[in-house]
Each structure stands twice: as structure tokens, then as C-alpha cells.
Coordinates of C-alpha atoms in Angstrom, one line a residue:
X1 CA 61.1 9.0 8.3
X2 CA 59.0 8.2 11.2
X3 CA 58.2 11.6 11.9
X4 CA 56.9 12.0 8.1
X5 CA 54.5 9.2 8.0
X6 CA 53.1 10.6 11.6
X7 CA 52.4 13.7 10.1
X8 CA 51.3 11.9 7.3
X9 CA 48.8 10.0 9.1
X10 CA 47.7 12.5 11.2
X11 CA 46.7 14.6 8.2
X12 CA 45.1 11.9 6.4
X13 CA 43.0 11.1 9.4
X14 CA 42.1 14.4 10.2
X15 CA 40.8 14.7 6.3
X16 CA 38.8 12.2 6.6
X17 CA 37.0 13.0 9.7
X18 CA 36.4 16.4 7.9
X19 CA 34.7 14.6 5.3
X20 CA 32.7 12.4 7.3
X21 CA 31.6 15.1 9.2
X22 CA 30.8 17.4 6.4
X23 CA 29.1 14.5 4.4
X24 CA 27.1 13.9 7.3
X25 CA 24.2 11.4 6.7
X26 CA 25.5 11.0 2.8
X27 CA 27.8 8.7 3.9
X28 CA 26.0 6.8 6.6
X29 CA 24.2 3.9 6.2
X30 CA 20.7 3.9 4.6
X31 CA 18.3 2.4 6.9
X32 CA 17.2 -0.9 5.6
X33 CA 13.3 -1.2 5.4
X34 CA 11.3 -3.5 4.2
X35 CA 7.3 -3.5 3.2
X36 CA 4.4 -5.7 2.7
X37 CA 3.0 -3.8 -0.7
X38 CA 4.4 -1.1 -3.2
X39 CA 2.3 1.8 -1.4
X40 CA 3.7 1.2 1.5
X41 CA 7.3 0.9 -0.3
X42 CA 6.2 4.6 -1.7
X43 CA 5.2 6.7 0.9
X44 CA 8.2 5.2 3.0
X45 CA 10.3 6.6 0.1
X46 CA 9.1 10.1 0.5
X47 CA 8.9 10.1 4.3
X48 CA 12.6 8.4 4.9
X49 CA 14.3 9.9 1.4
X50 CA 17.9 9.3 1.1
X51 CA 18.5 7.7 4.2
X52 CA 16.4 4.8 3.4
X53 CA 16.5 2.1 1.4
X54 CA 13.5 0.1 0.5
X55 CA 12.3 -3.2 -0.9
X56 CA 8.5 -4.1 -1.3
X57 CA 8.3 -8.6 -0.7
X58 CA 4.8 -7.8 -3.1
X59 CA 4.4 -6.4 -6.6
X60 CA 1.1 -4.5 -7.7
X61 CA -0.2 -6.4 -10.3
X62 CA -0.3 -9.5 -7.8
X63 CA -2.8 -10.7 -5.6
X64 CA -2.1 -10.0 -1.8
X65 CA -3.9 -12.8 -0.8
X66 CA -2.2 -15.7 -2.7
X67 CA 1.3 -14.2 -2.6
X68 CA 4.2 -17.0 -3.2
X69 CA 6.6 -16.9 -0.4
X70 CA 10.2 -17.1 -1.7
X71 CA 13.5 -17.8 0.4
X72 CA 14.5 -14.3 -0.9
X73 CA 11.8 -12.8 0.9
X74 CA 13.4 -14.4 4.0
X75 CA 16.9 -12.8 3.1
X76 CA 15.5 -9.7 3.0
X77 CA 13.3 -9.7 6.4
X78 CA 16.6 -11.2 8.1
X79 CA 18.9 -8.1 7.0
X80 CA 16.0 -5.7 7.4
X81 CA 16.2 -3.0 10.0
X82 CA 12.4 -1.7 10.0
X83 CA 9.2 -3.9 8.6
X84 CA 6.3 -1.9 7.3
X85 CA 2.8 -3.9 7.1
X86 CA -0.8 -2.4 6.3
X87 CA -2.1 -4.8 9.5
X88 CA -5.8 -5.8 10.0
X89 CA -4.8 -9.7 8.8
X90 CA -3.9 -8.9 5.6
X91 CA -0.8 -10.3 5.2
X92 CA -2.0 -12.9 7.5
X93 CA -1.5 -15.4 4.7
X94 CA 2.7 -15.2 5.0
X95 CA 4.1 -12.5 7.1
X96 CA 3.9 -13.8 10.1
X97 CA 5.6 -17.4 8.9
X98 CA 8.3 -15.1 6.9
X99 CA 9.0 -13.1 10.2
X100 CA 9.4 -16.2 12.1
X101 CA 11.9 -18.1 9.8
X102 CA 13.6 -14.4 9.4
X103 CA 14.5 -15.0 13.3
X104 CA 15.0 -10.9 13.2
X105 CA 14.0 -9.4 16.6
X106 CA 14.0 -6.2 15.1
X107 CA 11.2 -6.7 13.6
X108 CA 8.8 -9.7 14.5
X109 CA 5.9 -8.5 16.0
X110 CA 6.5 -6.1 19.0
X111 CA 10.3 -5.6 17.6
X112 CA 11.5 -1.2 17.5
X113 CA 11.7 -2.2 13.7
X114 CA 7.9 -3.5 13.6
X115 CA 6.0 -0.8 11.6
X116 CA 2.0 -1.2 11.4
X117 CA 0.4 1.2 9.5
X118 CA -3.4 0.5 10.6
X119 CA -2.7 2.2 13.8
X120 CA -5.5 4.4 14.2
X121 CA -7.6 3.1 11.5
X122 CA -11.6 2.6 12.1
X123 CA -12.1 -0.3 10.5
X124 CA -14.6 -1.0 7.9
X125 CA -16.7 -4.4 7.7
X126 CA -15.8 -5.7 10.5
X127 CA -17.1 -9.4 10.7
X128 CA -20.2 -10.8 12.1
X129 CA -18.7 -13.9 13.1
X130 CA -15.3 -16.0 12.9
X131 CA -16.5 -18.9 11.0
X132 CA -14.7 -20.1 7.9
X133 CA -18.1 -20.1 6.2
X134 CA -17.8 -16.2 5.7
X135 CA -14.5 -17.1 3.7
X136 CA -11.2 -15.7 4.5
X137 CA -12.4 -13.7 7.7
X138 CA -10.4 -10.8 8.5
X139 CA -11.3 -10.6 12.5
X140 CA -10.4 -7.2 12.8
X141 CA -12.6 -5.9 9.5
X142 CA -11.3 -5.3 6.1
X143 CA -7.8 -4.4 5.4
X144 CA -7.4 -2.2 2.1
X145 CA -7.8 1.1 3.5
X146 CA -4.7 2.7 1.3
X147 CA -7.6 2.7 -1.2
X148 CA -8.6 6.4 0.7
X149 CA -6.8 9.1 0.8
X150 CA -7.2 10.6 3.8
X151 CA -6.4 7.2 5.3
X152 CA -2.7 7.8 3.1
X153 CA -2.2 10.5 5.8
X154 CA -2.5 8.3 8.2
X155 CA -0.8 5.8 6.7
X156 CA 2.6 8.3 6.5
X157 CA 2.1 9.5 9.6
X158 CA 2.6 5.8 11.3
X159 CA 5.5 5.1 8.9
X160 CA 6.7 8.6 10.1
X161 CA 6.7 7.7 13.9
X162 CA 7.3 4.6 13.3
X163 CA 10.7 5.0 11.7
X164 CA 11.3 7.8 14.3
X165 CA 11.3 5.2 17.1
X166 CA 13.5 3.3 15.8
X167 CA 15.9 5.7 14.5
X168 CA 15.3 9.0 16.8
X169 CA 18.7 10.8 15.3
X170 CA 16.3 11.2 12.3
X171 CA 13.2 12.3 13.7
X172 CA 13.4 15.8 12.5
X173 CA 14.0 15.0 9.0
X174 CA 11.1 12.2 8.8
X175 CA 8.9 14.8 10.4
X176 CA 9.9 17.6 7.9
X177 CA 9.2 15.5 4.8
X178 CA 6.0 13.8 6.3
X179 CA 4.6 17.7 6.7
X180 CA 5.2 18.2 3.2
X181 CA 3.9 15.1 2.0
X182 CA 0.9 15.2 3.9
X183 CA 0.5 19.0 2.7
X184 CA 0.7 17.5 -0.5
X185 CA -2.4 15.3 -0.2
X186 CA -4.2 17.8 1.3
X187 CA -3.9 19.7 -1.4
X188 CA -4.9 17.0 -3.5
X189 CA -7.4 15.1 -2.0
X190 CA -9.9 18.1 -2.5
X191 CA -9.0 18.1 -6.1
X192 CA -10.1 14.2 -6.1
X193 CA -13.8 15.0 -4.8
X194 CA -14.5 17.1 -6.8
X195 CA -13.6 14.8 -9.9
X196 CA -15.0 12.3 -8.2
X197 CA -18.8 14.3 -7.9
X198 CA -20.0 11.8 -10.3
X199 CA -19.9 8.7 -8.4
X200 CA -21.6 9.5 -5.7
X201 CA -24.3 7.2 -5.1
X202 CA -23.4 4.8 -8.5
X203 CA -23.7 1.0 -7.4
X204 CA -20.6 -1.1 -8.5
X205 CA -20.0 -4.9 -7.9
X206 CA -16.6 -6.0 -7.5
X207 CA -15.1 -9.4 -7.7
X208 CA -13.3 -9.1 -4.3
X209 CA -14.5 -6.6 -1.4
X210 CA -11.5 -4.5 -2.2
X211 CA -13.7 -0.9 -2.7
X212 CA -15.4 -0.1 1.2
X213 CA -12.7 2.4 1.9
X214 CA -12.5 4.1 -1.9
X215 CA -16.3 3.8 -1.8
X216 CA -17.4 5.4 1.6
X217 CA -14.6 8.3 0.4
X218 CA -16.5 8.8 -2.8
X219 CA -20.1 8.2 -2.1
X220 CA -20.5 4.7 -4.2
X221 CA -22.1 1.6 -2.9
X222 CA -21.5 -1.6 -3.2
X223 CA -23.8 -3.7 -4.6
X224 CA -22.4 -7.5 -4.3
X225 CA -19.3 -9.4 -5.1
X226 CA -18.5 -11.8 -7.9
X227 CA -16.8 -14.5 -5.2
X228 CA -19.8 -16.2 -3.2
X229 CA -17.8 -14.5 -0.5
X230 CA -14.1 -13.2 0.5
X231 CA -11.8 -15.9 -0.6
X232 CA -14.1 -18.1 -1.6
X233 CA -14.6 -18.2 -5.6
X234 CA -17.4 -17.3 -7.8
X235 CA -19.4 -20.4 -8.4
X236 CA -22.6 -21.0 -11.5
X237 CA -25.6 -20.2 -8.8
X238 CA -24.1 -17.4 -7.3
X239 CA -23.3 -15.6 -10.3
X240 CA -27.0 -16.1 -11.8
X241 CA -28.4 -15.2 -9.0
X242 CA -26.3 -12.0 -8.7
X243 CA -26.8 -11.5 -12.5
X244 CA -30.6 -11.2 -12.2
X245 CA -30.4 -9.2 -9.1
X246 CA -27.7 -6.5 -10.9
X247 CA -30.4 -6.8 -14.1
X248 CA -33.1 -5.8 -11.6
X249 CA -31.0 -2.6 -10.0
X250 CA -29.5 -1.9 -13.8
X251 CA -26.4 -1.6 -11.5
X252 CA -23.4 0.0 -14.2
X253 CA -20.3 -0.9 -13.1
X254 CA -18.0 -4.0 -12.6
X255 CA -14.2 -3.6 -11.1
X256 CA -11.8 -5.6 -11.0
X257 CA -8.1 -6.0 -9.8
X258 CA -5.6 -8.5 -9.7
X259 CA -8.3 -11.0 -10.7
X260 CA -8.7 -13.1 -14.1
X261 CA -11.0 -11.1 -16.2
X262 CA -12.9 -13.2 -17.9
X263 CA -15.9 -13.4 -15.5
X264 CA -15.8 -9.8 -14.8
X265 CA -16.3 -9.1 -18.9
X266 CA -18.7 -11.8 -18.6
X267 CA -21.5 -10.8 -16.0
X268 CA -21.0 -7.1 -17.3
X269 CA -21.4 -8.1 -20.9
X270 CA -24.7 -9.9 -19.7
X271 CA -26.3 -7.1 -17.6
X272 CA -25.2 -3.8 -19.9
X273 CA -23.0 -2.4 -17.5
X274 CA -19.5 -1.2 -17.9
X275 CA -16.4 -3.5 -16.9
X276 CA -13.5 -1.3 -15.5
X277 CA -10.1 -3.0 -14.9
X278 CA -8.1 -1.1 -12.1
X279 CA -5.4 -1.3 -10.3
X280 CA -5.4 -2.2 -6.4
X281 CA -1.7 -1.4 -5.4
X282 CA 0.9 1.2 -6.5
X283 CA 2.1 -0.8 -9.9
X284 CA -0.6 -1.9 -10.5
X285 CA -0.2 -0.7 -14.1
X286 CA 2.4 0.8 -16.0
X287 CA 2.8 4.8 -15.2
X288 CA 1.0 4.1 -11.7
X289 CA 4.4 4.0 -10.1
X290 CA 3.4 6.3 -6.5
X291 CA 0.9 6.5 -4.3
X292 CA -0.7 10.1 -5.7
X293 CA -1.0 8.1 -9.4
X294 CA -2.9 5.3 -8.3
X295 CA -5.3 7.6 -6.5
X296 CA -5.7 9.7 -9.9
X297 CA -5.7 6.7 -11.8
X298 CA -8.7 5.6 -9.4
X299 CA -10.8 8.8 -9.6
X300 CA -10.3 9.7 -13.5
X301 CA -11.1 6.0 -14.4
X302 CA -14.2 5.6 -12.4
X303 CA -15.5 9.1 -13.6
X304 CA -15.1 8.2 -17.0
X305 CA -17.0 4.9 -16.8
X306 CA -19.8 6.7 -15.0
X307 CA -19.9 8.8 -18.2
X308 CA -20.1 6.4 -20.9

């Protein structure tokens, strides 16, 4: 009897290391990663696949800059293996007291796990000065570069190396699906200029100074903001002032994100120019669920304003 449930055993154990080993990483656990917005939580998807698992702590149709921390978001940063932020202070506002509550080396700033995606970015607008009366002053310049798509390269190529690091018994496969996601922009990004033919040189105002990177990529300029500046809301003066000034340059266009849109329909309503509602993140609206959409989504809506 004894001899049975040996041979038993040893069959049974030798099966199962035949599975494991044929199953491979099918079986293993999904790394655990974490991100700051949904574009982030996208191209991580397509760099990592199956052997990731990923969460986005923000939604698209929310504004990044008055996100509501949550205990969950805690839970999530504590279990997480890999954290991946766009950088350039723009999480400022509750990353960096989630991380520290998290109490997860892996992660916190400097941690393997700790995955910034502005590496390599030139910033644009950087500021002047520190003072609080420029409003909520990003030091390094401004932060909402996956708005261009040549910076998306970029942006996969830090995730790519990033999760490498960190997990360097994957390298290969991250670097084999970053290739063909990045030949996959390349292919499309010249497909997106010329669509985008049409707004080069067409002056837009904005309600936040989310556009410098989707801008400089397309040839538009900005003209002004509907907030007196960056984080600091519109008030009466400012927008008559701005108004008579967009009246006098018979500027076309006003965007808008994740911002009420009352004033936006307002000022453009007043001045004969078109009011465009777009989205700012992956999400943003429903069918814009990856990082190539909200790009298209971008360039087809703009070009169809311009030509109303």
C-alpha cells in the first residue's frame, strides 16, 4: 500500500511540474501595477499583456487636479508591485501622501517598482517663478504631455524599461510588444497630421492650459485661458477682458475638459466662436476606451470645428 501511494505521488507530482512548466507564465502571477490616469493604465496593458494586471486610482471624465483620495486607493498602492505616474507635479496634489500612507517600498519614490513616465520629456511652459500668484505652479513646466503622440512613444518606452527593471525575466516580452506598439503609432501618427492640416495656425482658448503639447504637435496656438490662471478660477473681470480681446482676434474655438461647461458655452456663445467639449484622458468619453481613440477622437473633433 505504501509503495502504491509513492508511485502515486510521484506521478502526480511529476504531472504537475509538467504543467507548470508547459503553462509557463499562464500560470504565474500577474504583476500587480498600478497607475496615476487611464492612459497610462492603457499603454501599460499593451506593453505588459497577460502578465499584468492593472488598476488606474483616476477615471477620465475626472479632473486630475482635484482627485478625491479614497482609503481604497491606499489598498491598492500597498499590494501594488509597480506604480506608473506621468511626473512633472501632476499628481502632486495626492500621490505622494497616498504613497506614503501605502508604506510600500516598492514603489515610493526611488522604489524598483516606481515607474515615471516624464523621463526624457522637454518640458513645455516651464514657470517663470514659484510664487502661488501664478496659481498651481508646476516647477518643472506643464505636465499633460500624453496629449502628443510622439510623446506616447515615449511614454511606452519608460513603462517598457520601467517594468523591465523590475521584472528582468520579462524583458524580452515587454520589449517585443513595446516594438509593435510603437510601430503602431508610427504608423499612425502620420495619418493624424495630415487630418490635422487644418489647424495649423487656428487660435483656441481653453479653460485650463491642458493643449501646449497637442498644440505645438498640431500647429494651433493658444490664445488665453478661461481660469485667471492655472488653478485659480475664472472670475467677472478676467473673462470680459478676455471676451473683448478674443472679439478683437475673432479667435474660433473654445475647449474644454473635465470642466463645468457653462462658462465655456458662455464666452463662445458671446464671441461667435465654436465650443468643443473633449476629452483629456483615455475615458474621457464613452468609445474613447485606449490611448489611439482619444488621439482620433482629438484630431477628427478639432478638424471638424475648424470646418463649421
Amino acid at each position: 500500500m505504501t509503495r502504491t501511494f509513492t508511485r502515486w505521488w510521484r506521478r502526480a507530482a511529476f504531472t504537475l511540474s509538467l504543467v507548470l512548466l508547459l503553462a509557463g507564465p499562464a500560470v504565474a502571477q500577474k504583476i500587480n501595477v498600478v497607475t496615476t490616469i487611464p492612459d497610462l493604465a492603457d499603454i501599460t496593458r499593451q506593453i505588459g499583456k497577460e502578465r499584468v494586471a492593472v488598476e488606474s486610482l483616476t477615471l477620465g471624465v475626472r479632473d486630475i487636479h482635484a482627485i478625491q483620495v479614497k482609503p481604497s486607493m491606499v489598498t491598492r498602492l500597498n499590494r501594488a508591485d509597480a506604480v506608473v505616474l506621468m511626473g512633472l507635479s501632476l499628481e502632486h496634489a495626492f500621490l505622494p501622501a497616498l504613497l506614503d500612507v501605502a508604506a510600500n517600498p516598492r514603489i515610493s519614490r526611488g522604489g524598483i517598482g516606481h515607474i515615471d513616465t516624464s523621463s526624457g520629456v522637454v518640458p513645455l511652459g516651464p514657470p517663470a517663478t514659484l510664487s502661488r500668484k501664478g496659481g498651481d505652479v508646476h516647477p518643472s513646466g506643464n505636465p499633460h504631455y500624453n496629449l502628443d503622440p510622439v510623446l506616447g512613444k515615449l511614454i511606452a518606452r519608460n513603462i517598457a524599461e520601467g517594468l523591465s527593471k523590475a521584472h528582468g525575466e520579462h524583458r524580452a516580452f515587454f520589449m517585443k510588444n513595446l516594438q509593435a506598439y510603437t510601430a503602431e503609432l508610427d504608423r499612425r501618427i502620420p495619418e493624424w497630421e495630415r487630418m490635422a492640416r487644418g489647424l495649423n495656425g487656428v487660435q483656441f482658448v481653453s479653460y485650463h492650459d491642458n493643449w501646449v503639447y497637442f498644440a505645438k504637435r498640431y500647429g494651433m496656438r493658444l490664445f488665453g485661458t478661461l481660469e485667471v490662471a492655472a488653478g485659480i478660477g475664472p472670475t467677472p473681470a478676467h473673462i470680459v477682458q478676455l471676451v473683448e480681446r478674443m472679439k478683437a482676434a475673432r479667435v474660433p474655438l473654445v475647449v474644454y475638459g473635465t470642466y463645468p461647461s457653462r462658462l465655456p458655452r458662455r464666452v463662445a456663445r458671446e464671441v461667435g466662436a465654436t465650443v468643443v467639449p473633449l476629452p483629456l484622458y483615455v475615458g474621457g468619453r464613452t468609445g474613447v476606451d485606449t490611448y489611439f481613440k482619444l488621439i482620433d477622437y482629438l484630431v477628427t473633433r478639432l478638424s471638424n470645428a475648424v470646418r463649421q
